[in-house]
Amino acid sequence: MAFNHLPAGVHDALAPLSVTPVTHSVPMAKNHRSDRSPADAASRPSPGTVLHRLASGPSRSARITHTEHLPPRTGRHAVWPDRIRTEVVAAVQAAGIDHPWAHQALAAEHALDGDSVIVATGTASGKSLAYLVPVLSALLDGSEAPNGRGSTTLYLAPTKALAADQSRSVKELSQPLGSAVRPAVYDGDTPFEEREWIRQYANYVLTNPDMLHRGILPSHPRWSSFLKSLKYVVIDECHTYRGVFGSHVAQVLRRLRRLCARYGASPVFLLASATAAEPSVAARRLTGLPVVEVADDASPRGELVFALWEPPLTELHGERGAPVRRTATAETADLLTDLTVQGVRSVAFVRSRRGAELISVIAQERLAEIDRSLPRRVAAYRGGYLPEERRALERALHSGELLGLAATTALELGVDVSGLDAVLIAGYPGTRASLWQQAGRAGRSGQGALAVLVARDDPLDTFLVHHPEALFDQPVESTVLDPDNPYVLAPHLCAAAAEIPLTDADLELFGPACAELLPQLEAAKLLRRRTRAWHWTRRERAADLTDIRGAGGTPVQVVEAGTGRLLGTVDAGAAHSTVHEGAVHLHQGRTYLVRSLDLKDSVALVEQADPPYSTVARDTTSISVLDTDIEVPWGAGRLCYGSVEVTNQVVSFLRRRVITGEVLGESKLDLPPRTLRTRAVWWTVTEDQLDEARINPEILGGSLHAAEHASIGMLPLFATCDRWDIGGVSVPLHPDTLLPTVFVYDGHPGGAGFAERAFHTARDWLAATREAIAACECDAGCPSCVQSPKCGNGNEPLHKRGAVRLLTTLLRGAPREPGAGQAPGADGAPGPEQAPGAEEPPEGGQAPVPERRPAPGGKPRPQSAPGSVGVRAAGPAEAVPQDPPAP
């Protein structure tokens, strides 16, 4: 239901307006004491009242296209297993938790039985307590050993912020247990003088997969006393380990299991995840072990009002005269301003670091016009900040000093932000799992909460705000990862051999692809077979062969030219597009201009400035087919999946006016090209199909290009990826296929499973793409359907109507047999995927790893064929990075 303004008394009217409540788990309330007093909770306006005030604000012309009302739910209590130490139960009760929820008690029972278990329940359902209680009980038992360290636990978090937050929680909960529990954070921020104490005495070590990969496993002899006593490995927010990052983490965990076995330990894995499809399957692929599933959420849920918010069209016109919708960034900044003025504690989740900074700056400026004391109540939170800056922001958020925060996914993942009233989500985060994860940050005390998804001007967001059933009537995704990817597996085999020489008995642990890879690694003189084992042959550290986040090289330091002060870092893969010469760089609310980028020394020099514009990089891409794994007929055309080589070069950047997005000019750049060997899905059309679709040569390029843009925009609905995970190229006559061809490729070396998922869901994916284009109200194409704000060709050429006719014709010939454009079954093939959060894809070839062999009948092409340069949509090289921790 669409309406421009909500009527008075909207709170009472929400229930009859809402559709059937969602059936999957949604954000839940914790079973501990609220940090708000009852009087404070009672004085808060209801979510519906807050929404009404937002919708009826001054000059508000956006429309709420749909409102979903999720009623409150009571919880189901249980009792802790009698094997839990009474001291631990008493400590939990001292924290205000009299009885566990049923799912917490069940998970603890499995952990005590020695079963690896995954707790896949809603946000704020108390997953942390489910694994902490058995862990603390085991640590208390271990403290009675002769050495006082008879049991240890390793905790893995995807972000530093989450590890720091969990460390505070563990220390607070375990305080009554005295020195029996000795938690410590071990990451890149840990002072060196503390590290030896942690290795020797800490029994609950909190770290991240990066530090485990680069710091702990290569130095395992120094960790021997910790590893031989390792009883539990906790993997928090495990749904974030998907795609290439997840595949790397899967191999890191196999290396950990191998070393533990050598020291005589066999740890139990305790995993916590947002609600996901088939969580036990995903957990088994991640750990390589059987995992029991606990997914029946017994916690209570406060009322949640979820609104879909579409920013209005402006009077401005963009590229090719297309209407320009107000940006999600500007709209979210306005909403955050309004919420702050109302005293509503809020977090605005933003997909990029730049976006978080912009929203913070805009909100602060507007709050200053209202009350000079208010701007300090709003801040930005993102990766790339120095450690002391992050810690200060986390303290301010916990204390309530901050009312509003514009944050990237660093705060999505489990950080206990208690007492929030509202969450703003600036643009669909890429998956339904991530959407509910972010929405669940509000209402954590069991009180009512408001969540607002502010649509960006792109095909997917526009489709979703007008098709709410795609969000509220569909289950969340399951996780896809491919540990057998040779670009992932090969460097981990080298790292494992450097830790302890590899034997035949180890190969089963790392997967069946080892047999083919080891001879290639020997031929590359990375490993050498001596007697019965493979040994690492080089002086450098094997763990440095790969960055498990796919960042692709040394981070670029951002340095203030006048003072030499280090402002932060940018991942190497993002440097070409974000800190090139002339780029606008935002840090802590201040704007800087990049004066120079030194790729050799990995340094970008910046100067503080106040330009009235932002910058967006433009690039060109060529693609060649290396081999075709699968090929099926689509009418007279073909749908294919296989290996490709992509060559990308950032060639210029646009200056766009802040707020309106108006293009002010374009400047050329001279940056080196980058090459990527990866996996792609592509489809071809024949001359007969073009005739049927009434596509003449004059509009062929524009029709293909428009279909490519929209299909990339829609793919995250079917494969849990985002625009920085994938890229695309369309060519009117590709030299490898000799036909008009559209490619969509994974932005990671060796592939990430996204293109394969696109192949298996192609009929549904392209049908949704066609519908998104056809349903758009514009005449000739706009950012809501076929335009991309980061198109390497400046959105030229594009032909909206031609794309609709072309896709209509293509879909008539779509196959219906399983495995050819349909979702795969539960046979180990990739299915729907999981939450976003990966870094921008790197350039190819950053580690000496083998290539995939051509499939039977494939035709290898070692380099791009002449004339294969095509037009493309937003792809990996244009991405704005998210927020992983540096080790």
PDB file of N, CA, C and O in Angstrom, residues 806-832:
ATOM      1  N   LEU A 806      14.080  -7.562 -25.592  1.00  0.00           N
ATOM      2  CA  LEU A 806      15.127  -8.574 -25.688  1.00  0.00           C
ATOM      3  C   LEU A 806      14.973  -9.633 -24.599  1.00  0.00           C
ATOM      4  O   LEU A 806      15.046 -10.845 -24.861  1.00  0.00           O
ATOM      5  N   LEU A 807      14.746  -9.195 -23.353  1.00  0.00           N
ATOM      6  CA  LEU A 807      14.579 -10.142 -22.256  1.00  0.00           C
ATOM      7  C   LEU A 807      13.296 -10.951 -22.408  1.00  0.00           C
ATOM      8  O   LEU A 807      13.257 -12.141 -22.059  1.00  0.00           O
ATOM      9  N   THR A 808      12.253 -10.334 -22.943  1.00  0.00           N
ATOM     10  CA  THR A 808      11.005 -11.064 -23.178  1.00  0.00           C
ATOM     11  C   THR A 808      11.228 -12.210 -24.148  1.00  0.00           C
ATOM     12  O   THR A 808      10.792 -13.352 -23.919  1.00  0.00           O
ATOM     13  N   THR A 809      11.930 -11.925 -25.225  1.00  0.00           N
ATOM     14  CA  THR A 809      12.236 -12.963 -26.221  1.00  0.00           C
ATOM     15  C   THR A 809      13.144 -14.029 -25.633  1.00  0.00           C
ATOM     16  O   THR A 809      12.937 -15.229 -25.828  1.00  0.00           O
ATOM     17  N   LEU A 810      14.149 -13.610 -24.889  1.00  0.00           N
ATOM     18  CA  LEU A 810      15.090 -14.561 -24.295  1.00  0.00           C
ATOM     19  C   LEU A 810      14.371 -15.505 -23.335  1.00  0.00           C
ATOM     20  O   LEU A 810      14.610 -16.718 -23.334  1.00  0.00           O
ATOM     21  N   LEU A 811      13.462 -14.971 -22.537  1.00  0.00           N
ATOM     22  CA  LEU A 811      12.778 -15.788 -21.528  1.00  0.00           C
ATOM     23  C   LEU A 811      11.804 -16.784 -22.139  1.00  0.00           C
ATOM     24  O   LEU A 811      11.481 -17.800 -21.527  1.00  0.00           O
ATOM     25  N   ARG A 812      11.322 -16.502 -23.346  1.00  0.00           N
ATOM     26  CA  ARG A 812      10.441 -17.472 -24.007  1.00  0.00           C
ATOM     27  C   ARG A 812      11.166 -18.795 -24.248  1.00  0.00           C
ATOM     28  O   ARG A 812      10.546 -19.855 -24.264  1.00  0.00           O
ATOM     29  N   GLY A 813      12.460 -18.730 -24.447  1.00  0.00           N
ATOM     30  CA  GLY A 813      13.226 -19.949 -24.703  1.00  0.00           C
ATOM     31  C   GLY A 813      13.914 -20.506 -23.481  1.00  0.00           C
ATOM     32  O   GLY A 813      14.757 -21.404 -23.599  1.00  0.00           O
ATOM     33  N   ALA A 814      13.589 -19.983 -22.279  1.00  0.00           N
ATOM     34  CA  ALA A 814      14.260 -20.435 -21.063  1.00  0.00           C
ATOM     35  C   ALA A 814      13.972 -21.901 -20.803  1.00  0.00           C
ATOM     36  O   ALA A 814      12.816 -22.331 -20.839  1.00  0.00           O
ATOM     37  N   PRO A 815      14.997 -22.702 -20.526  1.00  0.00           N
ATOM     38  CA  PRO A 815      14.772 -24.131 -20.259  1.00  0.00           C
ATOM     39  C   PRO A 815      14.084 -24.352 -18.930  1.00  0.00           C
ATOM     40  O   PRO A 815      14.162 -23.531 -18.018  1.00  0.00           O
ATOM     41  N   ARG A 816      13.413 -25.468 -18.804  1.00  0.00           N
ATOM     42  CA  ARG A 816      12.706 -25.775 -17.560  1.00  0.00           C
ATOM     43  C   ARG A 816      13.258 -27.014 -16.853  1.00  0.00           C
ATOM     44  O   ARG A 816      12.827 -27.340 -15.760  1.00  0.00           O
ATOM     45  N   GLU A 817      14.207 -27.715 -17.492  1.00  0.00           N
ATOM     46  CA  GLU A 817      14.741 -28.888 -16.811  1.00  0.00           C
ATOM     47  C   GLU A 817      15.663 -28.455 -15.677  1.00  0.00           C
ATOM     48  O   GLU A 817      16.297 -27.410 -15.743  1.00  0.00           O
ATOM     49  N   PRO A 818      15.765 -29.267 -14.597  1.00  0.00           N
ATOM     50  CA  PRO A 818      16.597 -28.903 -13.449  1.00  0.00           C
ATOM     51  C   PRO A 818      18.039 -28.684 -13.861  1.00  0.00           C
ATOM     52  O   PRO A 818      18.573 -29.360 -14.746  1.00  0.00           O
ATOM     53  N   GLY A 819      18.681 -27.718 -13.197  1.00  0.00           N
ATOM     54  CA  GLY A 819      20.094 -27.470 -13.419  1.00  0.00           C
ATOM     55  C   GLY A 819      20.382 -26.553 -14.571  1.00  0.00           C
ATOM     56  O   GLY A 819      21.537 -26.259 -14.854  1.00  0.00           O
ATOM     57  N   ALA A 820      19.376 -26.081 -15.269  1.00  0.00           N
ATOM     58  CA  ALA A 820      19.603 -25.194 -16.402  1.00  0.00           C
ATOM     59  C   ALA A 820      18.780 -23.935 -16.197  1.00  0.00           C
ATOM     60  O   ALA A 820      17.738 -23.750 -16.777  1.00  0.00           O
ATOM     61  N   GLY A 821      19.257 -23.112 -15.328  1.00  0.00           N
ATOM     62  CA  GLY A 821      18.554 -21.864 -15.078  1.00  0.00           C
ATOM     63  C   GLY A 821      17.600 -21.930 -13.914  1.00  0.00           C
ATOM     64  O   GLY A 821      16.869 -20.993 -13.663  1.00  0.00           O
ATOM     65  N   GLN A 822      17.587 -23.069 -13.186  1.00  0.00           N
ATOM     66  CA  GLN A 822      16.749 -23.180 -11.994  1.00  0.00           C
ATOM     67  C   GLN A 822      17.645 -23.344 -10.773  1.00  0.00           C
ATOM     68  O   GLN A 822      18.797 -23.727 -10.866  1.00  0.00           O
ATOM     69  N   ALA A 823      17.066 -23.076  -9.626  1.00  0.00           N
ATOM     70  CA  ALA A 823      17.821 -23.223  -8.382  1.00  0.00           C
ATOM     71  C   ALA A 823      18.198 -24.678  -8.180  1.00  0.00           C
ATOM     72  O   ALA A 823      17.415 -25.578  -8.438  1.00  0.00           O
ATOM     73  N   PRO A 824      19.439 -24.955  -7.736  1.00  0.00           N
ATOM     74  CA  PRO A 824      19.865 -26.332  -7.533  1.00  0.00           C
ATOM     75  C   PRO A 824      19.229 -26.942  -6.303  1.00  0.00           C
ATOM     76  O   PRO A 824      18.737 -26.245  -5.423  1.00  0.00           O
ATOM     77  N   GLY A 825      19.282 -28.261  -6.253  1.00  0.00           N
ATOM     78  CA  GLY A 825      18.759 -28.961  -5.090  1.00  0.00           C
ATOM     79  C   GLY A 825      19.787 -29.055  -4.003  1.00  0.00           C
ATOM     80  O   GLY A 825      20.845 -28.468  -4.057  1.00  0.00           O
ATOM     81  N   ALA A 826      19.477 -29.846  -3.011  1.00  0.00           N
ATOM     82  CA  ALA A 826      20.358 -29.976  -1.845  1.00  0.00           C
ATOM     83  C   ALA A 826      21.376 -31.072  -2.068  1.00  0.00           C
ATOM     84  O   ALA A 826      21.534 -31.985  -1.289  1.00  0.00           O
ATOM     85  N   ASP A 827      22.115 -30.957  -3.174  1.00  0.00           N
ATOM     86  CA  ASP A 827      23.092 -31.994  -3.495  1.00  0.00           C
ATOM     87  C   ASP A 827      24.511 -31.487  -3.359  1.00  0.00           C
ATOM     88  O   ASP A 827      25.443 -32.021  -3.935  1.00  0.00           O
ATOM     89  N   GLY A 828      24.673 -30.412  -2.602  1.00  0.00           N
ATOM     90  CA  GLY A 828      25.997 -29.833  -2.443  1.00  0.00           C
ATOM     91  C   GLY A 828      26.251 -28.699  -3.392  1.00  0.00           C
ATOM     92  O   GLY A 828      27.236 -27.991  -3.256  1.00  0.00           O
ATOM     93  N   ALA A 829      25.412 -28.526  -4.403  1.00  0.00           N
ATOM     94  CA  ALA A 829      25.575 -27.384  -5.288  1.00  0.00           C
ATOM     95  C   ALA A 829      25.173 -26.122  -4.559  1.00  0.00           C
ATOM     96  O   ALA A 829      24.372 -26.151  -3.646  1.00  0.00           O
ATOM     97  N   PRO A 830      25.756 -24.992  -4.968  1.00  0.00           N
ATOM     98  CA  PRO A 830      25.426 -23.758  -4.264  1.00  0.00           C
ATOM     99  C   PRO A 830      23.953 -23.445  -4.306  1.00  0.00           C
ATOM    100  O   PRO A 830      23.281 -23.674  -5.297  1.00  0.00           O
ATOM    101  N   GLY A 831      23.437 -22.925  -3.215  1.00  0.00           N
ATOM    102  CA  GLY A 831      22.068 -22.448  -3.141  1.00  0.00           C
ATOM    103  C   GLY A 831      22.079 -20.971  -2.834  1.00  0.00           C
ATOM    104  O   GLY A 831      23.057 -20.305  -3.086  1.00  0.00           O
ATOM    105  N   PRO A 832      20.994 -20.445  -2.262  1.00  0.00           N
ATOM    106  CA  PRO A 832      20.973 -19.033  -1.910  1.00  0.00           C
ATOM    107  C   PRO A 832      22.098 -18.734  -0.932  1.00  0.00           C
ATOM    108  O   PRO A 832      22.526 -19.595  -0.186  1.00  0.00           O
TER     109      PRO A 832
END
